[in-house]
Tab-separated table of C-alpha atoms in Angstrom:
chain	number	residue	atom	x	y	z
A	892	MET	CA	-0.021	0.444	0.252
A	893	THR	CA	1.615	3.270	-1.315
A	894	ASP	CA	0.943	6.680	1.475
A	895	LEU	CA	-0.964	8.374	-1.166
A	896	PHE	CA	-3.331	5.349	-1.562
A	897	VAL	CA	-3.473	5.281	2.966
A	898	TYR	CA	-4.476	9.207	2.887
A	899	SER	CA	-6.521	9.489	0.390
A	900	LEU	CA	-8.664	6.564	2.267
A	901	ARG	CA	-8.263	8.482	5.099
A	902	LEU	CA	-9.713	11.167	3.360
A	903	GLY	CA	-12.072	9.433	1.725
A	904	ASP	CA	-13.609	7.663	4.605
A	905	ASP	CA	-14.033	9.879	6.866
A	906	ALA	CA	-15.971	12.075	3.943
A	907	LEU	CA	-18.044	8.845	3.791
A	908	ILE	CA	-18.629	7.898	7.340
A	909	SER	CA	-19.581	11.158	8.424
A	910	ALA	CA	-22.504	11.632	5.244
A	911	GLN	CA	-24.014	8.105	6.026
A	912	ARG	CA	-24.055	9.483	9.650
A	913	THR	CA	-25.418	12.802	8.284
A	914	ALA	CA	-27.868	11.402	6.435
A	915	GLU	CA	-29.611	9.361	8.817
A	916	TRP	CA	-31.340	12.292	10.061
A	917	ILE	CA	-33.238	12.757	7.293
A	918	ALA	CA	-36.898	12.503	8.134
A	919	ALA	CA	-35.404	12.718	11.486
A	920	ALA	CA	-34.671	17.107	11.909
A	921	PRO	CA	-36.801	18.610	14.094
A	922	GLN	CA	-37.894	20.004	11.248
A	923	LEU	CA	-38.262	19.692	7.482
A	924	GLU	CA	-36.097	22.519	7.105
A	925	GLU	CA	-32.852	21.540	8.505
A	926	ASP	CA	-34.159	17.225	7.290
A	927	VAL	CA	-32.898	19.008	3.901
A	928	ALA	CA	-30.022	21.426	5.415
A	929	LEU	CA	-28.472	18.199	6.564
A	930	GLY	CA	-29.654	15.964	3.049
A	931	ASN	CA	-27.564	18.983	1.580
A	932	ILE	CA	-24.492	18.724	4.168
A	933	GLY	CA	-24.398	15.394	3.689
A	934	LEU	CA	-24.238	14.617	0.624
A	935	ASP	CA	-21.751	16.922	0.014
A	936	GLN	CA	-19.872	14.861	1.981
A	937	LEU	CA	-21.056	11.796	0.244
A	938	GLY	CA	-19.222	14.172	-3.298
A	939	GLN	CA	-15.570	14.190	-1.377
A	940	ALA	CA	-15.569	10.353	-0.347
A	941	ARG	CA	-16.449	9.136	-4.240
A	942	THR	CA	-13.748	11.483	-5.618
A	943	LEU	CA	-11.411	10.784	-3.052
A	944	LEU	CA	-12.012	6.742	-3.368
A	945	GLN	CA	-11.840	7.242	-6.834
A	946	TYR	CA	-8.555	8.479	-6.055
A	947	ALA	CA	-8.053	5.799	-3.766
A	948	GLY	CA	-8.209	3.384	-6.089
A	949	THR	CA	-7.126	4.270	-8.968
A	950	VAL	CA	-3.436	5.321	-7.173
A	951	GLU	CA	-3.308	1.335	-5.346
A	952	GLY	CA	-3.822	0.221	-9.373
A	953	ALA	CA	-5.305	-2.991	-8.375
A	954	GLY	CA	-8.929	-1.835	-10.058
A	955	ARG	CA	-10.259	-1.159	-7.555
A	956	SER	CA	-13.771	1.263	-7.759
A	957	GLU	CA	-15.156	3.835	-5.565
A	958	ASP	CA	-18.036	0.696	-4.644
A	959	ASP	CA	-15.222	-1.330	-4.331
A	960	LEU	CA	-13.661	0.423	-1.385
A	961	ALA	CA	-16.958	1.351	-0.191
A	962	TYR	CA	-18.490	-1.224	0.038
A	963	PHE	CA	-16.467	-4.650	0.516
A	964	ARG	CA	-13.478	-3.428	2.747
A	965	ASP	CA	-14.079	-4.369	6.684
A	966	GLU	CA	-14.678	-3.153	9.404
A	967	ARG	CA	-10.531	-2.828	9.693
A	968	GLU	CA	-9.673	-1.670	6.585
A	969	PHE	CA	-11.696	1.721	7.451
A	970	LEU	CA	-9.223	4.594	8.122
A	971	ASN	CA	-11.872	6.805	9.642
A	972	LEU	CA	-11.550	9.301	11.986
A	973	GLN	CA	-13.856	7.328	15.207
A	974	LEU	CA	-15.730	10.882	15.506
A	975	CYS	CA	-17.045	10.215	12.682
A	976	GLU	CA	-18.456	6.956	13.543
A	977	LEU	CA	-20.146	7.516	16.555
A	978	PRO	CA	-23.506	7.265	17.346
A	979	ASN	CA	-26.397	10.850	15.965
A	980	GLY	CA	-27.460	11.233	19.792
A	981	ASP	CA	-29.866	14.055	20.035
A	982	PHE	CA	-29.763	17.412	17.750
A	983	ALA	CA	-27.485	19.258	20.068
A	984	HIS	CA	-24.973	16.465	19.662
A	985	ALA	CA	-25.091	16.289	16.501
A	986	MET	CA	-24.596	20.064	15.514
A	987	ALA	CA	-21.121	19.679	18.125
A	988	ARG	CA	-19.862	16.893	15.874
A	989	LEU	CA	-20.184	19.253	12.658
A	990	LEU	CA	-18.569	22.481	14.053
A	991	TYR	CA	-16.103	20.051	15.112
A	992	PHE	CA	-15.401	17.570	12.193
A	993	ALA	CA	-16.285	20.743	9.958
A	994	THR	CA	-14.069	23.646	11.219
A	995	TYR	CA	-11.128	20.249	10.893
A	996	GLN	CA	-11.995	19.931	7.414
A	997	GLN	CA	-12.290	23.459	6.566
A	998	LEU	CA	-8.840	24.432	7.996
A	999	LEU	CA	-7.473	21.251	6.351
A	1000	TYR	CA	-8.809	22.018	3.047
A	1001	GLU	CA	-7.686	24.775	3.280
A	1002	GLU	CA	-4.394	23.630	3.646
A	1003	LEU	CA	-4.499	20.646	0.962
A	1004	LEU	CA	-5.456	23.303	-1.678
A	1005	LYS	CA	-1.941	23.873	-2.305
A	1006	SER	CA	-0.886	20.701	-2.542
A	1007	SER	CA	1.173	19.633	-5.875
A	1008	ASP	CA	-1.027	17.011	-6.074
A	1009	GLU	CA	-3.429	18.126	-8.813
A	1010	MET	CA	-6.487	15.793	-7.573
A	1011	LEU	CA	-6.240	16.392	-4.269
A	1012	SER	CA	-6.201	20.107	-4.814
A	1013	GLY	CA	-9.275	19.518	-6.839
A	1014	VAL	CA	-11.404	17.773	-4.227
A	1015	ALA	CA	-10.022	20.588	-1.843
A	1016	GLY	CA	-10.934	23.845	-4.114
A	1017	LYS	CA	-14.551	22.404	-4.928
A	1018	ALA	CA	-14.769	20.831	-0.942
A	1019	VAL	CA	-13.957	24.405	0.449
A	1020	LYS	CA	-16.576	26.129	0.255
A	1021	GLU	CA	-18.959	23.289	0.785
A	1022	VAL	CA	-17.208	22.641	3.962
A	1023	ALA	CA	-17.284	26.077	4.900
A	1024	TYR	CA	-21.280	26.491	5.121
A	1025	HIS	CA	-21.396	23.511	6.904
A	1026	VAL	CA	-19.404	25.361	9.678
A	1027	ASP	CA	-21.403	27.876	9.323
A	1028	HIS	CA	-24.994	25.557	9.724
A	1029	ALA	CA	-23.313	24.318	12.725
A	1030	THR	CA	-22.060	27.600	14.380
A	1031	GLN	CA	-25.256	28.919	13.939
A	1032	TRP	CA	-27.533	25.781	15.538
A	1033	VAL	CA	-24.702	25.646	18.879
A	1034	LEU	CA	-25.285	29.276	19.032
A	1035	ARG	CA	-28.626	29.248	19.300
A	1036	LEU	CA	-28.700	26.130	20.813
A	1037	GLY	CA	-26.051	27.263	23.705
A	1038	ASP	CA	-27.688	30.366	24.687
A	1039	GLY	CA	-31.176	29.411	24.439
A	1040	THR	CA	-33.796	27.735	27.085
A	1041	GLU	CA	-32.047	25.759	29.867
A	1042	GLU	CA	-32.658	22.506	28.355
A	1043	SER	CA	-31.259	23.528	25.167
A	1044	HIS	CA	-27.812	24.356	26.735
A	1045	GLN	CA	-28.009	21.886	28.920
A	1046	ARG	CA	-28.004	19.441	25.994
A	1047	MET	CA	-25.962	21.450	24.092
A	1048	GLN	CA	-23.232	21.933	26.757
A	1049	ALA	CA	-23.352	17.442	26.670
A	1050	GLY	CA	-22.640	17.483	23.230
A	1051	LEU	CA	-20.005	19.175	23.007
A	1052	ASP	CA	-18.592	17.772	26.617
A	1053	ALA	CA	-18.862	13.733	24.515
A	1054	LEU	CA	-17.547	14.624	21.470
A	1055	TRP	CA	-14.789	16.444	22.978
A	1056	PRO	CA	-12.081	13.109	23.626
A	1057	TYR	CA	-12.627	12.563	20.384
A	1058	THR	CA	-11.487	16.016	18.524
A	1059	ALA	CA	-7.745	15.005	18.928
A	1060	GLU	CA	-7.382	12.119	17.326
A	1061	MET	CA	-8.309	14.715	14.524
A	1062	PHE	CA	-4.715	16.299	14.862
A	1063	SER	CA	-2.638	13.183	15.632
A	1064	SER	CA	0.335	13.330	13.060
A	1065	ASP	CA	2.673	10.784	12.518
A	1066	GLU	CA	5.240	9.328	9.821
A	1067	LEU	CA	2.768	8.661	6.568
A	1068	VAL	CA	2.027	12.159	6.359
A	1069	GLN	CA	5.055	13.985	7.499
A	1070	ARG	CA	7.247	11.376	4.662
A	1071	LEU	CA	4.054	11.863	2.031
A	1072	ASP	CA	5.125	16.050	0.763
A	1073	VAL	CA	1.197	16.589	-1.057
A	1074	ALA	CA	-0.398	15.611	2.000
A	1075	VAL	CA	-1.182	18.457	5.206
A	1076	ASP	CA	0.138	16.867	8.374
A	1077	PRO	CA	-2.918	17.632	10.923
A	1078	SER	CA	-1.629	19.325	13.635
A	1079	THR	CA	-0.112	21.735	12.184
A	1080	LEU	CA	-4.216	22.872	12.265
A	1081	GLN	CA	-4.665	21.749	15.758
A	1082	ASP	CA	-3.712	25.680	17.138
A	1083	GLU	CA	-5.933	27.457	14.276
A	1084	TRP	CA	-8.946	24.387	14.451
A	1085	THR	CA	-8.575	25.335	18.615
A	1086	ARG	CA	-9.149	29.200	18.550
A	1087	ARG	CA	-11.920	29.421	15.869
A	1088	VAL	CA	-14.105	26.096	17.380
A	1089	THR	CA	-13.666	27.813	21.396
A	1090	ALA	CA	-14.725	31.133	20.456
A	1091	VAL	CA	-17.803	29.795	19.188
A	1092	ILE	CA	-18.269	27.925	22.647
A	1093	ASP	CA	-17.406	31.011	24.284
A	1094	GLU	CA	-19.723	33.022	22.147
A	1095	SER	CA	-22.504	30.037	23.012
A	1096	THR	CA	-22.438	30.859	26.765
A	1097	CYS	CA	-21.486	27.166	27.077
A	1098	GLY	CA	-18.295	26.144	29.150
A	1099	ARG	CA	-15.063	25.208	27.174
A	1100	PRO	CA	-15.137	21.268	27.211
A	1101	GLU	CA	-11.854	19.492	28.732
A	1102	SER	CA	-10.987	15.884	29.162
A	1103	SER	CA	-7.037	14.441	30.013
A	1104	TYR	CA	-8.175	11.673	28.343
A	1105	GLN	CA	-8.211	11.603	24.156
A	1106	HIS	CA	-9.517	7.704	21.963
A	1107	SER	CA	-7.083	7.215	18.819
A	1108	GLY	CA	-7.256	4.991	16.384
A	1109	GLY	CA	-9.574	5.295	13.730
A	1110	ARG	CA	-6.480	6.411	11.009
A	1111	GLU	CA	-4.803	2.302	11.915
A	1112	GLY	CA	-8.225	0.963	11.223
A	1113	ARG	CA	-9.021	0.266	14.889
A	1114	HIS	CA	-13.010	1.160	15.710
A	1115	THR	CA	-15.650	1.815	18.088
A	1116	GLU	CA	-18.125	-1.038	18.781
A	1117	HIS	CA	-20.140	1.284	17.167
A	1118	MET	CA	-19.355	0.743	13.896
A	1119	GLY	CA	-19.658	-2.654	12.835
A	1120	TYR	CA	-23.839	-1.881	12.997
A	1121	LEU	CA	-22.893	1.343	10.428
A	1122	LEU	CA	-20.610	-0.874	8.289
A	1123	ALA	CA	-23.580	-2.661	7.964
A	1124	GLU	CA	-26.759	-0.768	7.481
A	1125	LEU	CA	-24.161	1.142	4.725
A	1126	GLN	CA	-23.370	-2.013	3.767
A	1127	HIS	CA	-25.483	-5.169	3.338
A	1128	VAL	CA	-27.367	-4.371	-0.090
A	1129	ALA	CA	-24.485	-4.248	-1.944
A	1130	ARG	CA	-22.891	-7.282	-0.675
A	1131	SER	CA	-26.279	-8.979	-0.979
A	1132	HIS	CA	-26.511	-8.569	-3.970
A	1133	PRO	CA	-23.329	-8.033	-5.359
A	1134	GLY	CA	-22.903	-6.202	-9.239
A	1135	ALA	CA	-26.449	-5.027	-8.965
A	1136	THR	CA	-27.774	-1.933	-11.066
A	1137	TRP	CA	-30.697	-0.124	-11.750
B	1465	MET	CA	-42.618	24.890	19.087
B	1466	ILE	CA	-43.894	26.302	16.591
B	1467	GLU	CA	-41.423	28.523	14.922
B	1468	PRO	CA	-42.515	31.999	12.545
B	1469	LEU	CA	-43.236	31.282	9.266
B	1470	TRP	CA	-40.996	33.634	6.948
B	1471	GLU	CA	-41.876	34.542	3.374
B	1472	ILE	CA	-38.894	33.696	0.430
B	1473	PHE	CA	-38.549	35.668	-2.214
B	1474	VAL	CA	-35.004	34.615	-4.764
B	1475	ARG	CA	-33.630	36.888	-7.626
B	1476	SER	CA	-33.451	34.014	-9.842
B	1477	ARG	CA	-30.261	35.982	-11.546
B	1478	ARG	CA	-29.168	40.398	-11.952
B	1479	GLY	CA	-31.294	42.275	-13.583
B	1480	LEU	CA	-34.264	40.741	-12.231
B	1481	SER	CA	-36.885	40.837	-9.729
B	1482	HIS	CA	-37.003	38.951	-6.300
B	1483	THR	CA	-39.818	36.184	-6.830
B	1484	HIS	CA	-41.856	34.928	-3.961
B	1485	VAL	CA	-41.211	31.279	-3.962
B	1486	GLY	CA	-43.024	30.019	-0.957
B	1487	SER	CA	-42.427	30.216	3.172
B	1488	LEU	CA	-40.570	27.501	5.704
B	1489	HIS	CA	-41.193	28.174	8.885
B	1490	ALA	CA	-36.799	29.569	11.128
B	1491	PRO	CA	-36.850	30.685	14.681
B	1492	ASP	CA	-35.165	34.107	13.367
B	1493	ALA	CA	-34.135	35.673	10.079
B	1494	THR	CA	-30.960	34.664	10.109
B	1495	MET	CA	-31.984	30.718	10.547
B	1496	ALA	CA	-33.981	31.273	8.007
B	1497	LEU	CA	-31.693	32.677	5.190
B	1498	ARG	CA	-29.892	29.481	5.675
B	1499	ASN	CA	-33.013	27.544	5.446
B	1500	ALA	CA	-34.150	29.228	2.158
B	1501	ARG	CA	-30.618	28.531	0.946
B	1502	ASP	CA	-31.357	25.070	1.723
B	1503	VAL	CA	-34.868	24.490	0.511
B	1504	TYR	CA	-35.013	26.732	-2.455
B	1505	THR	CA	-31.503	27.450	-3.635
B	1506	ARG	CA	-30.389	23.841	-3.754
B	1507	ARG	CA	-30.436	23.416	-7.616
B	1508	GLN	CA	-28.926	27.107	-8.947
B	1509	GLU	CA	-32.220	28.519	-8.709
B	1510	GLY	CA	-31.182	31.897	-7.342
B	1511	VAL	CA	-27.818	34.206	-6.879
B	1512	SER	CA	-30.172	36.480	-3.843
B	1513	ILE	CA	-32.744	36.018	-1.052
B	1514	TRP	CA	-35.271	37.829	0.623
B	1515	VAL	CA	-36.654	36.779	3.597
B	1516	VAL	CA	-40.048	38.346	5.147
B	1517	ARG	CA	-41.479	37.962	8.406
B	1518	ALA	CA	-45.095	36.304	7.486
B	1519	SER	CA	-46.760	38.037	9.892
B	1520	ASP	CA	-44.813	41.096	8.685
B	1521	ILE	CA	-46.508	41.575	5.525
B	1522	THR	CA	-49.978	43.169	5.373
B	1523	ALA	CA	-51.780	41.444	2.707
B	1524	SER	CA	-55.435	42.222	1.130
B	1525	SER	CA	-58.391	40.844	2.536
B	1526	PRO	CA	-60.664	37.782	0.031
B	1527	ASP	CA	-63.310	39.946	1.367
B	1528	GLU	CA	-62.692	43.288	-0.191
B	1529	LYS	CA	-62.017	42.196	-3.542
B	1530	ASP	CA	-65.090	43.644	-4.894
B	1531	GLU	CA	-64.091	46.959	-4.178
B	1532	PHE	CA	-60.300	47.078	-4.724
B	1533	PHE	CA	-60.964	44.889	-8.266
B	1534	ASP	CA	-63.988	45.086	-9.337
B	1535	PRO	CA	-63.577	48.708	-10.427
B	1536	ALA	CA	-60.761	49.365	-12.660
B	1537	GLY	CA	-62.867	46.209	-15.265
B	1538	ASP	CA	-64.357	48.868	-16.616
B	1539	LYS	CA	-61.406	51.738	-17.553
B	1540	VAL	CA	-60.566	50.506	-20.692
B	1541	TYR	CA	-58.709	54.084	-21.414
B	1542	ARG	CA	-57.053	53.223	-18.220
B	1543	HIS	CA	-55.007	50.911	-21.154
B	1544	PRO	CA	-52.963	51.888	-23.133
B	1545	THR	CA	-54.813	51.381	-26.375
B	1546	PHE	CA	-56.483	54.060	-27.995
B	1547	TYR	CA	-52.232	55.766	-29.641
B	1548	GLN	CA	-52.104	55.700	-32.721
B	1549	VAL	CA	-48.521	53.707	-33.190
B	1550	PRO	CA	-46.830	55.555	-36.187
B	1551	GLU	CA	-45.687	53.686	-38.537
B	1552	GLY	CA	-42.046	52.892	-38.408
B	1553	VAL	CA	-42.141	52.532	-34.923
B	1554	GLU	CA	-40.167	49.848	-33.862
B	1555	HIS	CA	-39.811	47.997	-30.806
B	1556	LEU	CA	-42.756	49.704	-28.545
């Protein structure tokens, strides 16, 4: 496995698994307008995933398509962040995750624009505008829920707190990203991410989450107990009817 | 929770006026604008959006239809149809 293949999988899997979780909100969001908003966001993420997985397949050179990589890999072969696979929880949890993840993606894609790999910079070029809107959407809701009623404030705080221990994984560097000159070392994004996210949290009147323990392992294919169920739902039709078309 | 209703107006391209496209619910104007973006411009329908709280619109009443609109019905002289157009005038 080449570094570029693995790197494309990491970014593609983040987007794919986020898209799957986000899509679960369709017809379950607090209002119709939010169904559509989250549907749009999930589809943006899915679009990023398709391009990245297709590219990973090309780089690998073993003839695997985006569908092969999405539907016929097993849990340990997925390299997404654990943050992306966690169950949705309530709406405040979803907005906390979107704030954390989209802000990370925004900073990542802004840097990836400068990559000398044309495919990666191309994906970033299209995605930066999409994720800027995702950040805005999450920000608007975090502010309103945090600075809303007593219950919405308490739920927003709970969401921010519960997901905080999964944020450090976004910025963990390793030999691969240091070796691969077309990649962005995510550790360089952490300061700016913290600045932007805490600015929103402060304005929302919520407290800054603290946690001494931080989860990790997604980039090595180690996942939470929720990942298997997510993949079962994502993959079962494709595996029950291999090669089916409609 | 029942959120306020907002009427949405979209300008499809520069030079045209904003046109009413529908309504939606949102807690405030900022969110109404974002919801409108998601609901009404996802297929590139517009370049500009206005949102107006539905309760801020004063509308004519169907009960007043007769006195409001019927008197204009027999005033054909209000239409610019009684002028002779000189020959050779284009683009009129």
